[in-house]
Coordinates of C-alpha atoms (C1' of nucleotides) and ligand atoms in Angstrom, one line a residue:
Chain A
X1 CA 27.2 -1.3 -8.7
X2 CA 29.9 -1.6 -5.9
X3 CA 30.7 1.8 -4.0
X4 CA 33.6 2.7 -1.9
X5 CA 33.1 3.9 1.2
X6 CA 34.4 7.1 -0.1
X7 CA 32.2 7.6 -2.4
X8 CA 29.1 6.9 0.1
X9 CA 30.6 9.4 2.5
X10 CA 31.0 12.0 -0.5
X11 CA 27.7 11.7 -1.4
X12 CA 25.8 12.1 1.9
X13 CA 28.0 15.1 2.8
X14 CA 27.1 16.2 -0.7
X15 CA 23.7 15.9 0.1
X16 CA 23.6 17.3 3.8
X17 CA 23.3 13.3 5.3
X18 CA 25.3 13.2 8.5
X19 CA 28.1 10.1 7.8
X20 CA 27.1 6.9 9.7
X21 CA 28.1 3.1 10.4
X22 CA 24.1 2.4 9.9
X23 CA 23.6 4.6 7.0
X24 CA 26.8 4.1 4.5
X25 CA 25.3 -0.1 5.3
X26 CA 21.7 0.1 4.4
X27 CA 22.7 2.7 1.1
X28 CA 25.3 0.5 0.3
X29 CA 23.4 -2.2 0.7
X30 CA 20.4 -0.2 -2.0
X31 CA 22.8 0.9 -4.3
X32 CA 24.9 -2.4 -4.7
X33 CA 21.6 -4.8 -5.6
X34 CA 18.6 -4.3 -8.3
X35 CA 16.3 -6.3 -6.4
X36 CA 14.4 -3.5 -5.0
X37 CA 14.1 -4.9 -1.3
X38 CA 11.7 -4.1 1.6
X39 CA 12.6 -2.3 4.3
X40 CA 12.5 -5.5 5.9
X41 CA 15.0 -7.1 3.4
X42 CA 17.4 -4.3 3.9
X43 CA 17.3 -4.7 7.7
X44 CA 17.9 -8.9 7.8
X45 CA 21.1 -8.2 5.0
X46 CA 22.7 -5.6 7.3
X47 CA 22.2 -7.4 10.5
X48 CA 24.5 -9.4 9.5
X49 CA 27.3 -7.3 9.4
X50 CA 26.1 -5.1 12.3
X51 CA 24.4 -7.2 14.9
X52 CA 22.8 -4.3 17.3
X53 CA 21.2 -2.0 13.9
X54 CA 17.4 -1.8 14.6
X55 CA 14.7 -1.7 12.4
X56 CA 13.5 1.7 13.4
X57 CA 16.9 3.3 12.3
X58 CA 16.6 1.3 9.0
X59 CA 13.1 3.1 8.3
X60 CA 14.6 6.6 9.9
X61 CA 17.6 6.0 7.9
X62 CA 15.2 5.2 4.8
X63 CA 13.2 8.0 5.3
X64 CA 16.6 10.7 5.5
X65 CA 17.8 8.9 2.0
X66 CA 14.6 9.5 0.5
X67 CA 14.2 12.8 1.5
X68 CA 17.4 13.5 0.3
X69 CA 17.0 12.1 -3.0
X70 CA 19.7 10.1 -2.8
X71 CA 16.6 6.9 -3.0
X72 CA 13.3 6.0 -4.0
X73 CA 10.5 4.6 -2.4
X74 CA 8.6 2.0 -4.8
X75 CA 5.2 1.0 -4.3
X76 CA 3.7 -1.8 -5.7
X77 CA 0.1 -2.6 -4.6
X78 CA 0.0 -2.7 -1.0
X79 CA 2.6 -5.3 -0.1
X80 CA 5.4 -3.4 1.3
X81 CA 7.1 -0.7 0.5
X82 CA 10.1 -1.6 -1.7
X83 CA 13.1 0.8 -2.1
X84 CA 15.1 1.4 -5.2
X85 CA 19.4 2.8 -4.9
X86 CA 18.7 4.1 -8.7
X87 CA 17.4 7.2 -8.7
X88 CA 17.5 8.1 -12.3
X89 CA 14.3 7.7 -14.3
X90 CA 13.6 4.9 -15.1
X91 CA 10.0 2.7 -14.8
X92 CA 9.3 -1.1 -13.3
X93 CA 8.1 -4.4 -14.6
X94 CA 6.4 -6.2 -11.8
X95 CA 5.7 -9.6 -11.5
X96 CA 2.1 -10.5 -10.0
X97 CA 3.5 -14.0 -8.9
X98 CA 6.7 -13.3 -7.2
X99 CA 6.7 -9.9 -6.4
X100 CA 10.2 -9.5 -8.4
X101 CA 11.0 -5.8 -9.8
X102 CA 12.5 -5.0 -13.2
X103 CA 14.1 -1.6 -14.4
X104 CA 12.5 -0.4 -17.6
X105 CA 14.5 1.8 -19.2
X106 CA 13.1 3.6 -21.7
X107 CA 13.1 6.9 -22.9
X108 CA 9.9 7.5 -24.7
X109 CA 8.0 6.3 -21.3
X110 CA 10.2 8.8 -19.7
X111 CA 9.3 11.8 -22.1
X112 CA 5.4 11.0 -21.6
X113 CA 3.2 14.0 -20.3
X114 CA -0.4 15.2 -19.9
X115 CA -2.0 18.1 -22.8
X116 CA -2.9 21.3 -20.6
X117 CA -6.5 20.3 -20.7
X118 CA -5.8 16.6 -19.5
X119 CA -3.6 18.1 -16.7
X120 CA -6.8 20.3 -15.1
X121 CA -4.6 22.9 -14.0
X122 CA -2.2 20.4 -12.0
X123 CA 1.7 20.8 -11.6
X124 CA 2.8 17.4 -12.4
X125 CA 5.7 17.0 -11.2
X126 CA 6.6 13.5 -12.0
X127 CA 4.9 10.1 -13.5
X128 CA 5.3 6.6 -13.1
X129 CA 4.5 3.7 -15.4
X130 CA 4.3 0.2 -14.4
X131 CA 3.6 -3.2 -16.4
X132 CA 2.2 -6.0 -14.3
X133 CA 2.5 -9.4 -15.7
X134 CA 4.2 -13.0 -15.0
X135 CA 7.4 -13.5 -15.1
X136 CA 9.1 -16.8 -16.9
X137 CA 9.2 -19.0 -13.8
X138 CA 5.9 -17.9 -12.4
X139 CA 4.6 -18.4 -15.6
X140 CA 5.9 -22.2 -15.9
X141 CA 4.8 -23.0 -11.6
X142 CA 1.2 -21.9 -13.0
X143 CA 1.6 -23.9 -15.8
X144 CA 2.4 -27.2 -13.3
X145 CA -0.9 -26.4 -11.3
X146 CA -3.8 -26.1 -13.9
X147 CA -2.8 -27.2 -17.3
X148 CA -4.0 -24.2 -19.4
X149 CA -3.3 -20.2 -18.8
X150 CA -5.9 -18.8 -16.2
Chain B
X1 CA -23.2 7.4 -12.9
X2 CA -26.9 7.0 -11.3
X3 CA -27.6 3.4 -11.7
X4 CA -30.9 1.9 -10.5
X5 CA -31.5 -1.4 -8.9
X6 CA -32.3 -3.6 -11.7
X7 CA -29.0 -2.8 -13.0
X8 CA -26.7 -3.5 -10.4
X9 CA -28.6 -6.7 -10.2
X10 CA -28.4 -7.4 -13.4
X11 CA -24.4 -6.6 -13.5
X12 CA -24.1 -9.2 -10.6
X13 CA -25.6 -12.2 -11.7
X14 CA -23.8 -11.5 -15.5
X15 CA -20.6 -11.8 -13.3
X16 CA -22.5 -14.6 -11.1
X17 CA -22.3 -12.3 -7.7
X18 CA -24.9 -12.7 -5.3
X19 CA -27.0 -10.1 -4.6
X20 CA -27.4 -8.6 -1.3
X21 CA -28.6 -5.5 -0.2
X22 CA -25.2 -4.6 1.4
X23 CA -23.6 -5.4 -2.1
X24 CA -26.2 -3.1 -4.3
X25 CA -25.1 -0.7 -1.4
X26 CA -21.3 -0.2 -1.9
X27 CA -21.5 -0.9 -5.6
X28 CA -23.7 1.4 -6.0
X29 CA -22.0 3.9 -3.8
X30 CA -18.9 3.4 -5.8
X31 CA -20.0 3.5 -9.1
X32 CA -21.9 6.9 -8.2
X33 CA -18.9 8.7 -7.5
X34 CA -15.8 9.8 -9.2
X35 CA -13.8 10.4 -5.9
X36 CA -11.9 6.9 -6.0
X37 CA -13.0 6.7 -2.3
X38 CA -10.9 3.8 0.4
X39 CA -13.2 1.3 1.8
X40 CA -13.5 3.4 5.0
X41 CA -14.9 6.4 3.1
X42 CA -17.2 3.6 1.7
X43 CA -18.2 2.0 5.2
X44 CA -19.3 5.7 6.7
X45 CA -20.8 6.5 3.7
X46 CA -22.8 3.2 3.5
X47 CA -23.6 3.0 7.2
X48 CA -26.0 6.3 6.9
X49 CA -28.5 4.3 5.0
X50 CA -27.6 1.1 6.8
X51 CA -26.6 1.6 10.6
X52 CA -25.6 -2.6 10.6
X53 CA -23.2 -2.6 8.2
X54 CA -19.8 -3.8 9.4
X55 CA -16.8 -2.9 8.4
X56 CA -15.9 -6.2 7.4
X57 CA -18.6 -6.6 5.0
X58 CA -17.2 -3.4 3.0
X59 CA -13.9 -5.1 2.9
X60 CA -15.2 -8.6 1.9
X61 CA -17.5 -7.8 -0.5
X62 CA -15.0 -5.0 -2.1
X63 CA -12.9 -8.2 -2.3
X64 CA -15.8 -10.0 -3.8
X65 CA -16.4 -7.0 -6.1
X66 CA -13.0 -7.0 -7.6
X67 CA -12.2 -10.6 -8.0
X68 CA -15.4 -10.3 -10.4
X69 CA -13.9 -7.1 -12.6
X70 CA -16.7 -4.9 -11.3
X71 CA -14.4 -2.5 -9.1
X72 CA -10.8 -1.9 -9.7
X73 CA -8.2 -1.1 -6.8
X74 CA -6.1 1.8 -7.1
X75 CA -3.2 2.1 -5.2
X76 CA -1.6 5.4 -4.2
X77 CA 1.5 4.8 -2.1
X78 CA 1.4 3.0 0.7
X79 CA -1.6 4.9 1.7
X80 CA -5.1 3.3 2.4
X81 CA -6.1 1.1 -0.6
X82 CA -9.2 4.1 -3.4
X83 CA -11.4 1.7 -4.9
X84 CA -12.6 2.9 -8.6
X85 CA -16.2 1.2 -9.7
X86 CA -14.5 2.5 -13.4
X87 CA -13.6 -0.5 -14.9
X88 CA -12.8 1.1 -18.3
X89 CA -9.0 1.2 -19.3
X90 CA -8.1 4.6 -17.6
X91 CA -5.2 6.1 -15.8
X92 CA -5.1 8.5 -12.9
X93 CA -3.8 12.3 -12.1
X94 CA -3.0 12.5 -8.5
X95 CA -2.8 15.2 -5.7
X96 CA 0.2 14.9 -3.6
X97 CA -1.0 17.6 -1.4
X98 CA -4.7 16.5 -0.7
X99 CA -4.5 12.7 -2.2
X100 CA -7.5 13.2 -5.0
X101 CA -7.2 11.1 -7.9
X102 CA -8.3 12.5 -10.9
X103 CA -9.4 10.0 -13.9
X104 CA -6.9 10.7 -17.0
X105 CA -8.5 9.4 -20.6
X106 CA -6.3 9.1 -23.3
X107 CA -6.0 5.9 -26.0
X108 CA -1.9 6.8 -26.2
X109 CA -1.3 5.7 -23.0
X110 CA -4.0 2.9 -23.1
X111 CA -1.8 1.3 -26.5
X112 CA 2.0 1.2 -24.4
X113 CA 3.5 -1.6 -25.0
X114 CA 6.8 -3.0 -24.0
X115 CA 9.3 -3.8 -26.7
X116 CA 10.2 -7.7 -26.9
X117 CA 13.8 -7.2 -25.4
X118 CA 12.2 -4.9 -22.4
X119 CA 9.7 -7.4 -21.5
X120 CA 12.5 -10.3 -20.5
X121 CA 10.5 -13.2 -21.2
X122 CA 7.0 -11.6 -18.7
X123 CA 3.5 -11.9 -19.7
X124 CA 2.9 -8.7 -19.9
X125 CA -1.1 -8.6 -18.3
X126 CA -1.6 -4.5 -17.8
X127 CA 0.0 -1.6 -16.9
X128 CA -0.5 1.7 -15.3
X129 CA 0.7 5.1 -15.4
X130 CA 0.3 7.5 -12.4
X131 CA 0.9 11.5 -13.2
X132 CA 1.8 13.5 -9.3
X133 CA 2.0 16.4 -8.5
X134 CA -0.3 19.3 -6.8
X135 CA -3.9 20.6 -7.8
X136 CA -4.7 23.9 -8.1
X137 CA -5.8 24.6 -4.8
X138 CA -3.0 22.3 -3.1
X139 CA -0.9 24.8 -5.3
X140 CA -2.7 27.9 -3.7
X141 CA -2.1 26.6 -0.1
X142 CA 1.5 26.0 -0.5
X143 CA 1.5 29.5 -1.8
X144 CA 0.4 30.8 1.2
X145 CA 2.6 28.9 3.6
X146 CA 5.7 29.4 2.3
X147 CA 6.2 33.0 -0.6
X148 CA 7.7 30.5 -3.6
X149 CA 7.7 27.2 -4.9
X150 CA 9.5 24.5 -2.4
Chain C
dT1 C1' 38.3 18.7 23.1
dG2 C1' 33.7 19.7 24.5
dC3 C1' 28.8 21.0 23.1
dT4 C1' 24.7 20.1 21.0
dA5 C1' 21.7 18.8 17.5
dT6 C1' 20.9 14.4 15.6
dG7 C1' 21.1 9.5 15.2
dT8 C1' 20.4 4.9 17.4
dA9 C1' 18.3 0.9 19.9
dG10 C1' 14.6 -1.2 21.7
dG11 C1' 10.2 -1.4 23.0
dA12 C1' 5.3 0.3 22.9
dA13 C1' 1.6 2.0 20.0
dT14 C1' -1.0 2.6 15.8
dC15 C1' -4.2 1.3 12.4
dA16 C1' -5.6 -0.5 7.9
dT17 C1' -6.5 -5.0 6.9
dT18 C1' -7.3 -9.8 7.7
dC19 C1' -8.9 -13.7 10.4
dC20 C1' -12.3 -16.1 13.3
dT21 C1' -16.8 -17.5 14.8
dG22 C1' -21.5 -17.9 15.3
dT23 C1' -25.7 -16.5 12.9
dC24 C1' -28.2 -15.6 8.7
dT25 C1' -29.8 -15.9 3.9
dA26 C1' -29.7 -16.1 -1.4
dG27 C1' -30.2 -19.2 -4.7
dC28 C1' -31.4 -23.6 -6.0
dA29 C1' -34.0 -27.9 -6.4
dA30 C1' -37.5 -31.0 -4.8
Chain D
dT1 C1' -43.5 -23.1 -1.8
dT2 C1' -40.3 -25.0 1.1
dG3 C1' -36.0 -26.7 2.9
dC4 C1' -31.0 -27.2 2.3
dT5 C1' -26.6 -25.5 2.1
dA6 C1' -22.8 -22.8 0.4
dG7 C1' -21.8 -18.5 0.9
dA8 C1' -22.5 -13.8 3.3
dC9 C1' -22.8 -10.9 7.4
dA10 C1' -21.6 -8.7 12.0
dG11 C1' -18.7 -8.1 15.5
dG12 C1' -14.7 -8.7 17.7
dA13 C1' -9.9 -10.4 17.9
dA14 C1' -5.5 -10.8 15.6
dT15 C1' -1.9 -9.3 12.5
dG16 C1' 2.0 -6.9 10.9
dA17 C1' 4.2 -3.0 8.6
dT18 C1' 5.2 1.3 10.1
dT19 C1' 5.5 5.0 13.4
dC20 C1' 6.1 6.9 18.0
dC21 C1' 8.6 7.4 22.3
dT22 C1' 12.6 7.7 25.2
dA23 C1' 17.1 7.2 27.1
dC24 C1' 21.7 6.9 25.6
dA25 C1' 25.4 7.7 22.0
dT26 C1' 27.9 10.2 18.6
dA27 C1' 28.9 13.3 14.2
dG28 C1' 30.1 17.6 13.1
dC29 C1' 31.5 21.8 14.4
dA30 C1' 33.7 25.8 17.0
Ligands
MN201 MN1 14.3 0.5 -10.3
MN202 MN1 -10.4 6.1 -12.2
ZN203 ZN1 7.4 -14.2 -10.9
ZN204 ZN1 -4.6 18.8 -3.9

DNA sequence: TGCTATGTAGGAATCATTCCTGTCTAGCAA
DNA sequence: TTGCTAGACAGGAATGATTCCTACATAGCA
């Protein structure tokens, strides 16, 4: 989804994030792809427009979005942590080839929850469901190396 | 789950592991507990009843252990890698406050499925569903810190 | 317009994990 | 039972994503 930069600066003030150059990049940057990109993605794409942005402000800056909700941190094993500009709820399909991140949208997943006695006194605040599989083009490169599925 | 030796050897050489005393060690270790220890927790824990173990080993053979389907890896943020010597299709409760991961047995969330149209085309292999939020104690401490819920 | 709390750049530090290397040994076959 | 060899072990070095540190810059406010 493309944003203004009116809108960006609307939200942050909405959300008590101090309006930057850096900032309104690297969320516009989140918002307007649904790759789900490493911090390390995020910082190569904006370099480009802003030559001198450094990596630590991309993790301080990703660490202020997060904490204001305005992101999501992703986790998927422990490659790197992957950040996500949609912030309603939604779950992932993950590809163990290529490391490529699907929305799954999906409201029954979103409505599941824990019986009191599964929950052992917890207060579950969230859940998160992820399917790990092969995508279509991972699935045909495997298919070039050994001729049957693994 | 106490297991004796004859076991775990037997479980190897179904799963054509070699056996080594180190291995019988940190299986054994991690198919006693129900803590979901990281492979550091592991390496101290091991190294009390054998002061030459390296660190490396526990990494390598929890390596070796998985690649078999004898231990699973949970992963919980981009925190150290729990280990889980649960192989059974389970999901997991987890602490934010204090990190414990809780086991979470129900055959509902073992049967999701995606729908064709959601899956895009993936071989769907497994998924996982994570429930977060804070254990009763975790609760209690918060409690005392600050008078109400954050 | 000036003050100050906050953000930024760049480099150093951290630390879980992986890699490397020189022994050692489990498992197999003679 | 013995000897061979692929694989395992210990210890230390290297890696790399992330965090920490510090001096300079600037957003937001009065
Ligand atoms: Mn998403
Ligand atoms: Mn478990
Ligand atoms: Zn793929
Ligand atoms: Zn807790």
């Amino acid at each position: 989804m493309k944003l203004d930069p009116q809108d960006i600066e609307a939200r942050f003030r909405r959300h008590a994030v101090r309006v930057t150059r850096q900032r309104a990049a690297i969320y516009a940057a989140l918002v307007e792809t649904t790759s789900h990109p490493s911090a390390d993605d995020l910082y190569r794409l904006v370099k480009r427009q802003q030559p001198m942005m450094s990596r630590n402000t991309v993790y301080y800056t990703l660490g202020v979005l997060r904490n204001a909700g305005l992101i999501r941190e992703v986790n998927v094993g422990h490659d790197m942590a992957r950040y996500d500009g949609n912030v309603s709820l939604h779950h992932h399909l993950i590809c163990l080839g290529c490391g490529q991140i699907l929305d799954v949208l999906d409201e029954d997943l979103n409505r599941l929850q824990l019986s009191n006695g599964q929950a052992r006194g917890f207060d579950v605040l969230r859940h998160r469901v992820e399917f790990h599989g092969y995508c279509v083009s991972c699935q045909q490169a495997e298919r070039n190396v050994s001729p049957r599925r693994k």
